[in-house]
Amino acid sequence: MEPAPVIDLGSLRRSCAQCSLRQLCLPVGIGADDVDRIDRLVKRRKPVARNERLFHTGSAMNRLYVAREGAFKTVAGNEDGEEQVMGFHLPGELMGLDALGTGQHRCDAIALETAQVCEVPLEDLQRVAAEVPGLQRQLLRVIGFSMGRDQDHLEMMSRRQAGDRVMLFLHSLSQRFEGLGRDGAEFSLPMTREDIGSYLGLVIETVSRSFTKLQDDGLIAVRGRQVRLLSARRLAEAVHGRTN
Amino acid sequence: MEPAPVIDLGSLRRSCAQCSLRQLCLPVGIGADDVDRIDRLVKRRKPVARNERLFHTGSAMNRLYVAREGAFKTVAGNEDGEEQVMGFHLPGELMGLDALGTGQHRCDAIALETAQVCEVPLEDLQRVAAEVPGLQRQLLRVIGFSMGRDQDHLEMMSRRQAGDRVMLFLHSLSQRFEGLGRDGAEFSLPMTREDIGSYLGLVIETVSRSFTKLQDDGLIAVRGRQVRLLSARRLAEAVHGRTN
DNA sequence: CGTCGTGTTGATCCCACTCAAATACGGTGG
DNA sequence: CCACCGTATTTGAGTGGGATCAACACGACG
């Protein structure tokens, strides 16, 4: 019998073919050989430490980033020191798109916790996308999802009441967790109250007060970063504009 | 001598090759035959009347829209009747990207004035983009610019002071007008105060008061929808975070 | 001239920001 | 295991800026 070829179990497990997020990145019904081709494009970094940056404002973009495990935030810095959280990025979600227009990043991407990330050189991706049917379409789709989250963000920001913003925020996070196959009703927030405040245009104290208010009203249960959504019905009502 | 072929002067003038926005849509250094090929994809509607809708929330996306002349707004509707202006769209700017993810539009696109628009079937565009070098890249670029404007919007919304939001708004509009070769220091607003308020998360009265305040402070001159930016320096300072 | 849509201005109220302080939490070293 | 420290979070009291309610001005158009 031939000796079995040496297989790197680690890299196999981390391959696109085995990835739990496969459906988020790859077109449906793609052939195994095409998966393999895409897989060879992907560079997988060693774990990203908490507070480590994937890219910086002003730096040239040459790759797209996909969170694979752990969460990130993207932060745009006002020249006078104030920073604004532009988005949070869960596994399967793209980062770096902000530079598609100018070629230069306009925000920093920072790991909120120890994380894993896939990086894809944009040049290569475009070349392959022109050849692999469905990949181009899939790329546009994930870009579209990213824009959809930005629109959600905008809709949060357009709410006048702090409690409404926080509620929409929790609802949105819940949906995204569910999309990852996790529990959408109970989860742990990967970001600080400060991050949430910046993201929602509120100060940290207001975020904190909103959480306790929502808890007093019986909508959620909160202890530190652990959150449980209690009344999906009332939450959805509130999300859809009713201010009762 | 052969009789000259019949030429439709109107459609020639409206062709991509002659379009003043050509550089915004097409890759640089593209060949004349490729321009022609793209040109044949584009459907040009008859003028869009004020308040007419290009597409509706919930409808399936099958094309991308480019404003060619005149301005549009995109509006997301809360189920309870409240509408939120998600963006304004000047000539050369894309509309319809909101549906890239799900395939269904999540806002309405409404003409703010009589307008012209180019429509490109997404299917066809993707097919040609896979073949014409640079077109795919250009598509990503204009999508990137669109996301950049959304980020600008978010940065406006993150300002606490109403005056700052309005100032950023005017600055952003000014930049976009300049990019079109128009006067960035004096222009006419295509949208109502109400639209601006919705866009910025302010009520109409606050928008109005902010305008008069900015005028009293000598930063702008306003009469109705006619706006002149007086101090580019102080405006830029204010934009970059200093709250003086 | 009257009407409607749009924009401005005034008076008042309320919610989120600000300042301040107490408390809980996580990690580190003894 | 516990004491300690820095960070994160919560809670309280007071203030200010934008929302709200209301009235009026302006221009386009029939």
Coordinates of C-alpha atoms (C1' of nucleotides) in Angstrom, one line a residue:
Chain A
M1 CA 0.0 0.0 0.0
E2 CA 1.2 3.5 -0.8
P3 CA 2.0 5.6 2.2
A4 CA -0.8 8.1 2.8
P5 CA 0.2 11.6 1.7
V6 CA 1.1 13.9 4.5
I7 CA -1.8 16.1 5.3
D8 CA -1.7 19.2 7.3
L9 CA -4.7 18.7 9.5
G10 CA -4.7 22.3 10.7
S11 CA -4.7 23.9 7.3
L12 CA -7.3 21.4 6.1
R13 CA -9.6 22.3 8.8
R14 CA -9.1 25.9 8.0
S15 CA -9.7 25.5 4.3
C16 CA -12.6 27.1 2.6
A17 CA -14.1 23.7 1.8
Q18 CA -14.4 23.0 5.5
C19 CA -15.2 26.4 6.7
S20 CA -18.4 26.9 8.6
L21 CA -18.8 30.3 7.0
R22 CA -18.5 28.8 3.5
Q23 CA -22.0 29.8 2.5
L24 CA -21.3 33.4 3.4
C25 CA -18.2 33.6 1.2
L26 CA -18.7 31.3 -1.7
P27 CA -21.4 31.0 -4.4
V28 CA -23.9 28.3 -4.0
G29 CA -23.4 25.2 -6.1
I30 CA -19.8 26.0 -6.9
G31 CA -17.6 23.2 -8.0
A32 CA -14.9 21.6 -5.8
D33 CA -12.1 22.6 -8.1
D34 CA -13.3 26.3 -8.1
V35 CA -13.5 26.2 -4.3
D36 CA -9.9 25.0 -4.3
R37 CA -8.9 27.7 -6.6
I38 CA -10.4 30.4 -4.4
D39 CA -9.0 28.7 -1.3
R40 CA -5.5 29.2 -2.7
L41 CA -6.1 32.9 -2.9
V42 CA -6.8 33.2 0.8
K43 CA -4.1 34.1 3.3
R44 CA -4.9 33.2 6.8
R45 CA -3.2 35.2 9.5
K46 CA -2.2 33.9 12.8
P47 CA -4.7 35.0 15.4
V48 CA -5.3 38.7 15.7
A49 CA -4.8 39.9 19.3
R50 CA -7.3 42.1 21.1
N51 CA -6.9 45.8 20.1
E52 CA -4.6 44.8 17.2
R53 CA -5.3 46.6 13.9
L54 CA -5.9 45.0 10.6
F55 CA -5.4 48.2 8.7
H56 CA -5.0 51.9 9.3
T57 CA -6.7 55.0 8.0
G58 CA -4.8 56.3 5.0
S59 CA -3.0 53.1 4.2
A60 CA -3.4 51.7 0.7
M61 CA -5.9 48.9 0.3
N62 CA -4.7 45.8 -1.4
R63 CA -6.9 43.1 0.1
L64 CA -10.2 42.4 1.5
Y65 CA -10.6 41.0 5.0
V66 CA -13.2 38.6 6.3
A67 CA -13.7 38.1 10.0
R68 CA -13.5 34.3 10.6
E69 CA -13.8 34.2 14.3
G70 CA -14.1 36.9 16.9
A71 CA -15.4 40.4 16.3
F72 CA -13.9 43.6 15.0
K73 CA -14.8 47.3 15.0
T74 CA -14.0 49.9 12.3
V75 CA -13.2 53.3 13.6
A76 CA -13.0 56.6 11.8
G77 CA -10.9 59.3 13.5
N78 CA -11.7 62.9 13.5
E79 CA -8.5 64.9 13.2
D80 CA -9.1 66.4 16.6
G81 CA -8.9 63.1 18.4
E82 CA -12.5 62.1 18.6
E83 CA -13.1 58.6 17.2
Q84 CA -16.3 57.3 15.7
V85 CA -17.2 53.6 15.5
M86 CA -18.4 53.1 12.0
G87 CA -19.3 49.4 12.2
F88 CA -18.9 46.1 14.0
H89 CA -17.9 43.0 12.1
L90 CA -18.9 39.5 13.1
P91 CA -17.6 36.3 11.5
G92 CA -18.3 36.1 7.8
E93 CA -18.5 39.8 7.4
L94 CA -16.3 41.9 5.1
M95 CA -13.9 44.6 6.2
G96 CA -11.9 47.0 4.1
L97 CA -14.6 47.9 1.6
D98 CA -14.3 51.5 2.8
A99 CA -11.3 51.9 0.5
L100 CA -12.9 50.5 -2.7
G101 CA -13.5 54.0 -4.0
T102 CA -10.2 55.9 -3.3
G103 CA -7.9 52.9 -2.8
Q104 CA -7.1 54.2 0.7
H105 CA -8.7 53.1 3.9
R106 CA -10.7 55.7 5.7
C107 CA -10.9 53.9 9.0
D108 CA -9.0 51.5 11.2
A109 CA -10.1 48.0 11.8
I110 CA -9.5 46.8 15.4
A111 CA -10.1 43.4 16.9
L112 CA -12.5 43.5 19.9
E113 CA -11.2 40.2 21.1
T114 CA -8.7 37.5 20.0
A115 CA -9.8 36.8 16.4
Q116 CA -9.1 35.0 13.2
V117 CA -9.2 36.6 9.8
C118 CA -9.0 35.6 6.2
E119 CA -7.3 38.0 3.8
V120 CA -7.8 38.0 0.0
P121 CA -5.6 40.1 -2.3
L122 CA -8.0 42.2 -4.3
E123 CA -6.1 41.8 -7.6
D124 CA -6.3 38.1 -7.5
L125 CA -9.9 38.0 -6.4
Q126 CA -10.9 40.2 -9.3
R127 CA -9.0 38.0 -11.7
V128 CA -10.6 34.8 -10.5
A129 CA -14.0 36.5 -10.2
A130 CA -14.0 37.2 -13.9
E131 CA -13.5 33.5 -14.5
V132 CA -15.4 31.6 -11.9
P133 CA -19.1 31.9 -12.6
G134 CA -21.1 33.1 -9.6
L135 CA -18.1 34.4 -7.7
Q136 CA -18.5 37.9 -9.1
R137 CA -22.2 37.8 -8.2
Q138 CA -21.3 36.5 -4.8
L139 CA -18.8 39.3 -4.2
L140 CA -21.5 41.8 -5.1
R141 CA -23.8 40.1 -2.7
V142 CA -21.6 40.2 0.3
I143 CA -20.8 43.8 -0.5
G144 CA -24.5 44.4 -0.6
F145 CA -25.0 42.8 2.8
S146 CA -22.3 45.0 4.1
M147 CA -24.1 48.1 2.7
G148 CA -27.3 46.8 4.2
R149 CA -25.7 46.7 7.7
D150 CA -24.6 50.3 7.1
Q151 CA -28.1 51.2 6.2
D152 CA -29.3 49.5 9.4
H153 CA -26.8 51.6 11.3
L154 CA -28.2 54.8 9.7
E155 CA -31.7 53.8 10.6
M156 CA -30.5 53.4 14.2
M157 CA -28.9 56.8 14.2
S158 CA -32.1 58.4 12.8
R159 CA -34.1 57.4 15.9
R160 CA -34.5 60.3 18.3
Q161 CA -34.9 58.3 21.5
A162 CA -31.8 56.8 23.0
G163 CA -33.8 53.7 24.0
D164 CA -34.9 53.1 20.5
R165 CA -31.4 53.3 19.2
V166 CA -30.2 50.8 21.7
M167 CA -33.2 48.5 21.0
L168 CA -32.5 48.5 17.3
F169 CA -28.9 47.9 18.0
L170 CA -29.7 44.8 20.0
H171 CA -32.2 43.6 17.5
S172 CA -29.7 43.9 14.7
L173 CA -27.0 42.1 16.6
S174 CA -29.5 39.4 17.5
Q175 CA -30.3 38.9 13.8
R176 CA -26.7 38.7 12.9
F177 CA -26.0 36.2 15.5
E178 CA -28.9 34.1 14.4
G179 CA -27.5 34.2 10.8
L180 CA -24.4 32.6 12.2
G181 CA -26.4 29.8 13.8
R182 CA -25.9 31.2 17.3
D183 CA -28.5 32.0 19.8
G184 CA -30.2 35.2 18.9
A185 CA -32.0 35.6 22.2
E186 CA -29.0 35.4 24.5
F187 CA -25.5 36.5 23.7
S188 CA -22.4 38.3 25.0
L189 CA -21.6 41.7 23.6
P190 CA -18.1 41.7 22.2
M191 CA -17.8 45.5 22.5
T192 CA -17.7 48.0 25.4
R193 CA -20.5 50.4 26.3
E194 CA -18.2 53.1 25.0
D195 CA -18.0 51.4 21.6
I196 CA -21.8 51.1 21.5
G197 CA -22.2 54.7 22.5
S198 CA -19.9 55.9 19.7
Y199 CA -21.6 53.6 17.2
L200 CA -25.0 55.0 18.2
G201 CA -24.1 58.6 18.7
L202 CA -24.7 58.5 22.5
V203 CA -22.5 59.0 25.5
I204 CA -21.6 56.0 27.6
E205 CA -23.9 57.0 30.5
T206 CA -26.9 57.2 28.2
V207 CA -26.2 53.7 26.8
S208 CA -25.9 52.4 30.4
R209 CA -29.1 54.1 31.4
S210 CA -30.9 52.8 28.3
F211 CA -29.9 49.2 29.1
T212 CA -31.2 49.5 32.7
K213 CA -34.4 51.1 31.4
L214 CA -35.0 48.4 28.9
Q215 CA -34.4 45.9 31.7
D216 CA -36.8 47.6 34.0
D217 CA -39.4 47.6 31.3
G218 CA -39.0 43.8 31.0
L219 CA -37.7 43.8 27.4
I220 CA -34.2 42.5 28.1
A221 CA -32.1 41.1 30.9
V222 CA -28.6 42.5 31.2
R223 CA -25.6 41.7 33.3
G224 CA -22.5 43.4 32.1
R225 CA -22.0 42.2 28.6
Q226 CA -24.4 39.3 28.9
V227 CA -27.7 40.1 27.2
R228 CA -30.9 38.2 26.9
L229 CA -33.8 39.4 24.8
L230 CA -37.0 38.6 26.6
S231 CA -39.9 39.7 24.5
A232 CA -39.2 39.2 20.8
R233 CA -42.7 40.5 20.1
R234 CA -42.4 43.8 21.9
L235 CA -38.9 44.2 20.6
A236 CA -40.0 43.7 17.0
E237 CA -42.9 46.2 17.6
A238 CA -40.5 48.8 18.9
V239 CA -38.1 48.2 16.1
H240 CA -40.8 48.7 13.5
G241 CA -41.5 52.2 14.7
R242 CA -44.1 52.0 17.3
T243 CA -42.9 54.1 20.2
N244 CA -45.2 52.6 22.8
Chain B
M1 CA -21.5 59.5 -53.5
E2 CA -23.3 57.2 -51.1
P3 CA -26.0 58.8 -49.2
A4 CA -24.9 59.5 -45.6
P5 CA -26.3 57.0 -43.1
V6 CA -29.1 58.3 -41.1
I7 CA -27.9 59.3 -37.7
D8 CA -30.0 59.9 -34.7
L9 CA -28.5 63.1 -33.3
G10 CA -30.4 62.8 -30.1
S11 CA -29.2 59.3 -29.2
L12 CA -25.7 60.1 -30.4
R13 CA -25.5 63.0 -28.0
R14 CA -26.8 60.8 -25.2
S15 CA -24.3 58.0 -25.9
C16 CA -21.7 57.0 -23.3
A17 CA -19.0 58.1 -25.7
Q18 CA -20.3 61.7 -25.6
C19 CA -21.5 61.7 -22.0
S20 CA -20.0 64.4 -19.7
L21 CA -20.1 61.8 -16.9
R22 CA -18.2 59.3 -18.9
Q23 CA -15.2 59.4 -16.6
L24 CA -17.5 58.6 -13.6
C25 CA -18.9 55.5 -15.2
L26 CA -16.3 54.0 -17.5
P27 CA -12.8 52.8 -16.8
V28 CA -10.0 55.1 -17.9
G29 CA -8.2 54.1 -21.2
I30 CA -11.0 51.9 -22.3
G31 CA -11.2 51.2 -26.1
A32 CA -13.9 52.7 -28.3
D33 CA -15.3 49.3 -29.2
D34 CA -15.7 48.4 -25.5
V35 CA -17.4 51.8 -24.8
D36 CA -19.8 50.9 -27.6
R37 CA -20.5 47.5 -26.1
I38 CA -21.3 49.1 -22.8
D39 CA -23.3 51.8 -24.4
R40 CA -25.6 49.2 -25.9
L41 CA -26.4 47.9 -22.4
V42 CA -27.7 51.2 -21.2
K43 CA -31.3 52.0 -21.3
R44 CA -32.1 55.7 -21.2
R45 CA -35.5 56.6 -19.9
K46 CA -37.5 59.5 -20.9
P47 CA -37.2 62.3 -18.4
V48 CA -38.2 61.4 -14.8
A49 CA -40.7 63.9 -13.4
R50 CA -40.3 65.5 -10.0
N51 CA -41.6 63.1 -7.3
E52 CA -41.6 60.2 -9.7
R53 CA -40.1 57.0 -8.3
L54 CA -37.4 54.9 -10.0
F55 CA -38.1 51.9 -7.8
H56 CA -40.0 51.0 -4.7
T57 CA -39.1 49.4 -1.4
G58 CA -39.7 45.6 -1.7
S59 CA -39.5 45.4 -5.4
A60 CA -37.0 43.1 -7.0
M61 CA -33.8 44.6 -8.3
N62 CA -32.8 43.9 -11.8
R63 CA -30.9 47.0 -12.8
L64 CA -28.6 49.6 -11.6
Y65 CA -29.5 53.3 -12.0
V66 CA -27.2 56.2 -12.6
A67 CA -28.5 59.8 -12.2
R68 CA -27.5 61.6 -15.4
E69 CA -29.1 64.9 -14.8
G70 CA -31.0 66.3 -11.9
A71 CA -31.0 65.0 -8.3
F72 CA -32.7 62.1 -6.5
K73 CA -33.3 61.1 -2.9
T74 CA -33.6 57.6 -1.6
V75 CA -36.1 57.1 1.2
A76 CA -36.6 54.2 3.6
G77 CA -40.0 54.0 5.1
N78 CA -40.7 53.0 8.7
E79 CA -43.8 50.8 8.8
D80 CA -45.5 53.4 11.0
G81 CA -45.3 56.1 8.3
E82 CA -42.2 57.9 9.2
E83 CA -39.8 58.2 6.3
Q84 CA -36.0 58.6 6.6
V85 CA -34.0 60.0 3.7
M86 CA -31.0 57.7 3.3
G87 CA -29.2 59.6 0.6
F88 CA -29.1 62.2 -2.1
H89 CA -27.9 61.3 -5.6
L90 CA -26.3 63.8 -8.0
P91 CA -25.4 63.1 -11.6
G92 CA -23.0 60.3 -12.0
E93 CA -24.0 58.7 -8.8
L94 CA -25.4 55.1 -8.5
M95 CA -28.8 54.2 -7.1
G96 CA -30.2 50.8 -6.4
L97 CA -27.2 49.3 -4.6
D98 CA -29.2 48.9 -1.5
A99 CA -30.7 45.7 -3.1
L100 CA -27.4 44.1 -3.9
G101 CA -27.5 41.9 -0.8
T102 CA -31.1 40.6 -0.7
G103 CA -32.1 41.3 -4.3
Q104 CA -35.0 43.5 -3.1
H105 CA -34.9 47.2 -2.7
R106 CA -35.1 48.6 0.8
C107 CA -35.8 52.1 -0.1
D108 CA -37.6 54.2 -2.7
A109 CA -35.7 56.4 -5.2
I110 CA -37.5 59.7 -5.9
A111 CA -36.6 62.5 -8.3
L112 CA -36.2 65.8 -6.5
E113 CA -36.6 67.6 -9.8
T114 CA -37.1 66.7 -13.5
A115 CA -34.2 64.3 -14.1
Q116 CA -32.6 62.0 -16.6
V117 CA -31.4 58.6 -15.7
C118 CA -29.5 55.7 -17.2
E119 CA -30.5 52.1 -16.4
V120 CA -28.2 49.1 -16.7
P121 CA -29.6 45.5 -16.4
L122 CA -27.4 43.9 -13.7
E123 CA -27.2 40.6 -15.5
D124 CA -25.8 42.1 -18.7
L125 CA -23.5 44.4 -16.8
Q126 CA -22.0 41.4 -14.9
R127 CA -21.5 39.4 -18.1
V128 CA -19.7 42.3 -19.8
A129 CA -17.8 43.2 -16.7
A130 CA -16.2 39.7 -16.7
E131 CA -14.9 40.3 -20.2
V132 CA -14.1 44.0 -20.5
P133 CA -10.9 44.6 -18.6
G134 CA -11.2 47.4 -16.1
L135 CA -15.0 47.5 -16.1
Q136 CA -15.2 45.2 -13.1
R137 CA -12.7 47.3 -11.3
Q138 CA -14.6 50.4 -12.2
L139 CA -17.8 49.0 -11.0
L140 CA -16.3 48.3 -7.6
R141 CA -14.9 51.8 -7.6
V142 CA -18.2 53.5 -8.1
I143 CA -19.7 51.2 -5.5
G144 CA -16.9 52.3 -3.2
F145 CA -17.6 55.9 -3.9
S146 CA -21.2 55.3 -3.0
M147 CA -20.2 53.6 0.3
G148 CA -17.9 56.6 0.9
R149 CA -20.8 58.9 0.7
D150 CA -22.8 56.7 3.1
Q151 CA -19.8 57.0 5.5
D152 CA -19.8 60.7 5.1
H153 CA -23.5 60.6 6.0
L154 CA -22.7 58.6 9.1
E155 CA -20.1 61.1 10.1
M156 CA -22.6 63.9 9.8
M157 CA -25.1 62.0 12.0
S158 CA -22.4 61.4 14.6
R159 CA -22.0 65.1 15.3
R160 CA -23.9 66.2 18.3
Q161 CA -24.4 69.9 17.4
A162 CA -27.1 70.6 14.8
G163 CA -24.9 73.3 13.3
D164 CA -22.1 70.9 12.7
R165 CA -24.3 68.5 10.9
V166 CA -25.6 71.1 8.6
M167 CA -22.1 72.4 8.0
L168 CA -20.7 69.0 7.1
F169 CA -23.7 68.5 4.9
L170 CA -23.1 71.7 3.0
H171 CA -19.4 70.9 2.8
S172 CA -20.1 67.5 1.4
L173 CA -22.5 68.8 -1.2
S174 CA -20.0 71.4 -2.2
Q175 CA -17.3 68.8 -2.8
R176 CA -19.7 66.7 -4.9
F177 CA -20.7 69.7 -7.0
E178 CA -17.0 70.5 -7.6
G179 CA -16.4 66.9 -8.6
L180 CA -19.0 67.5 -11.3
G181 CA -17.2 70.6 -12.5
R182 CA -19.8 72.9 -11.0
D183 CA -19.3 75.8 -8.6
G184 CA -18.7 74.4 -5.2
A185 CA -19.0 77.8 -3.5
E186 CA -22.4 78.7 -4.7
F187 CA -25.2 76.4 -5.6
S188 CA -28.8 75.7 -5.4
L189 CA -30.1 73.0 -3.1
P190 CA -32.2 70.5 -4.9
M191 CA -34.0 69.3 -1.8
T192 CA -36.3 70.8 0.8
R193 CA -35.5 71.7 4.4
E194 CA -37.6 68.7 5.3
D195 CA -35.4 66.4 3.3
I196 CA -32.3 67.8 4.8
G197 CA -33.8 67.4 8.3
S198 CA -34.7 63.8 7.7
Y199 CA -31.3 63.1 6.2
L200 CA -29.5 64.7 9.2
G201 CA -31.8 63.5 11.9
L202 CA -33.1 66.9 12.7
V203 CA -36.5 68.5 12.5
I204 CA -37.2 71.1 9.9
E205 CA -37.2 74.0 12.4
T206 CA -33.7 73.1 13.6
V207 CA -32.4 73.0 10.0
S208 CA -33.8 76.4 9.3
R209 CA -32.4 77.9 12.5
S210 CA -29.0 76.3 11.8
F211 CA -28.9 78.0 8.4
T212 CA -29.7 81.4 9.8
K213 CA -27.1 80.8 12.6
L214 CA -24.4 79.9 10.1
Q215 CA -25.4 83.0 8.1
D216 CA -25.2 85.2 11.2
D217 CA -21.8 83.8 11.9
G218 CA -20.6 84.8 8.5
L219 CA -20.0 81.3 7.2
I220 CA -22.6 81.1 4.5
A221 CA -25.1 83.3 2.7
V222 CA -28.5 81.7 2.3
R223 CA -31.7 82.8 0.6
G224 CA -34.2 80.0 0.2
R225 CA -32.4 77.2 -1.6
Q226 CA -29.6 79.4 -2.9
V227 CA -26.5 78.9 -0.8
R228 CA -23.1 80.5 -1.0
L229 CA -20.2 79.3 1.1
L230 CA -18.2 82.3 2.3
S231 CA -15.2 81.1 4.3
A232 CA -13.8 77.9 2.9
R233 CA -11.1 78.0 5.6
R234 CA -13.5 78.3 8.6
L235 CA -15.8 75.7 7.0
A236 CA -12.9 73.2 6.6
E237 CA -11.8 73.9 10.2
A238 CA -15.3 73.2 11.5
V239 CA -15.6 70.1 9.3
H240 CA -12.4 68.7 10.8
G241 CA -13.7 68.6 14.3
R242 CA -12.9 71.9 15.8
T243 CA -16.1 73.3 17.3
N244 CA -15.0 76.9 17.5
Chain C
dC1 C1' -57.1 87.5 -4.7
dG2 C1' -57.0 83.1 -2.2
dT3 C1' -54.7 78.8 -1.5
dC4 C1' -51.1 75.6 -0.9
dG5 C1' -46.5 74.3 -0.2
dT6 C1' -42.4 75.8 1.8
dG7 C1' -39.6 78.2 5.0
dT8 C1' -38.8 81.3 9.1
dT9 C1' -39.3 82.7 13.9
dG10 C1' -40.9 82.6 18.8
dA11 C1' -41.9 80.2 23.4
dT12 C1' -41.8 76.3 26.2
dC13 C1' -40.5 71.6 27.6
dC14 C1' -37.9 67.5 27.9
dC15 C1' -34.3 64.3 27.1
dA16 C1' -29.6 63.5 26.6
dC17 C1' -25.2 65.6 27.7
dT18 C1' -22.2 67.0 31.4
dC19 C1' -19.9 66.7 35.7
dA20 C1' -19.2 63.9 39.7
dA21 C1' -18.9 59.9 42.5
dA22 C1' -19.6 55.2 43.7
dT23 C1' -19.4 50.4 42.4
dA24 C1' -18.3 46.2 39.9
dC25 C1' -15.1 43.6 37.3
dG26 C1' -10.8 41.4 35.4
dG27 C1' -6.2 40.7 35.8
dT28 C1' -1.7 40.6 38.3
dG29 C1' 1.4 39.7 41.8
dG30 C1' 2.3 38.5 46.4
Chain D
dC1 C1' -6.5 32.6 48.0
dC2 C1' -6.4 37.3 48.7
dA3 C1' -5.1 42.2 48.2
dC4 C1' -4.5 45.5 44.9
dC5 C1' -5.0 48.2 40.8
dG6 C1' -6.8 50.0 36.5
dT7 C1' -10.7 49.7 33.6
dA8 C1' -15.5 49.4 32.8
dT9 C1' -20.0 50.3 34.2
dT10 C1' -23.6 52.2 36.9
dT11 C1' -26.0 55.9 39.3
dG12 C1' -27.1 60.7 40.7
dA13 C1' -28.0 65.9 40.1
dG14 C1' -28.1 69.8 37.1
dT15 C1' -27.9 72.1 32.6
dG16 C1' -28.5 73.1 27.7
dG17 C1' -29.8 72.3 23.0
dG18 C1' -33.1 70.5 20.1
dA19 C1' -38.0 68.9 19.8
dT20 C1' -42.5 70.4 20.1
dC21 C1' -46.4 73.5 19.5
dA22 C1' -47.9 77.6 17.4
dA23 C1' -48.0 81.6 14.5
dC24 C1' -46.4 84.0 10.6
dA25 C1' -43.9 85.2 6.0
dC26 C1' -43.1 84.2 1.3
dG27 C1' -43.7 82.7 -3.5
dA28 C1' -45.9 80.0 -7.1
dC29 C1' -50.0 79.2 -9.3
dG30 C1' -54.8 78.9 -10.5

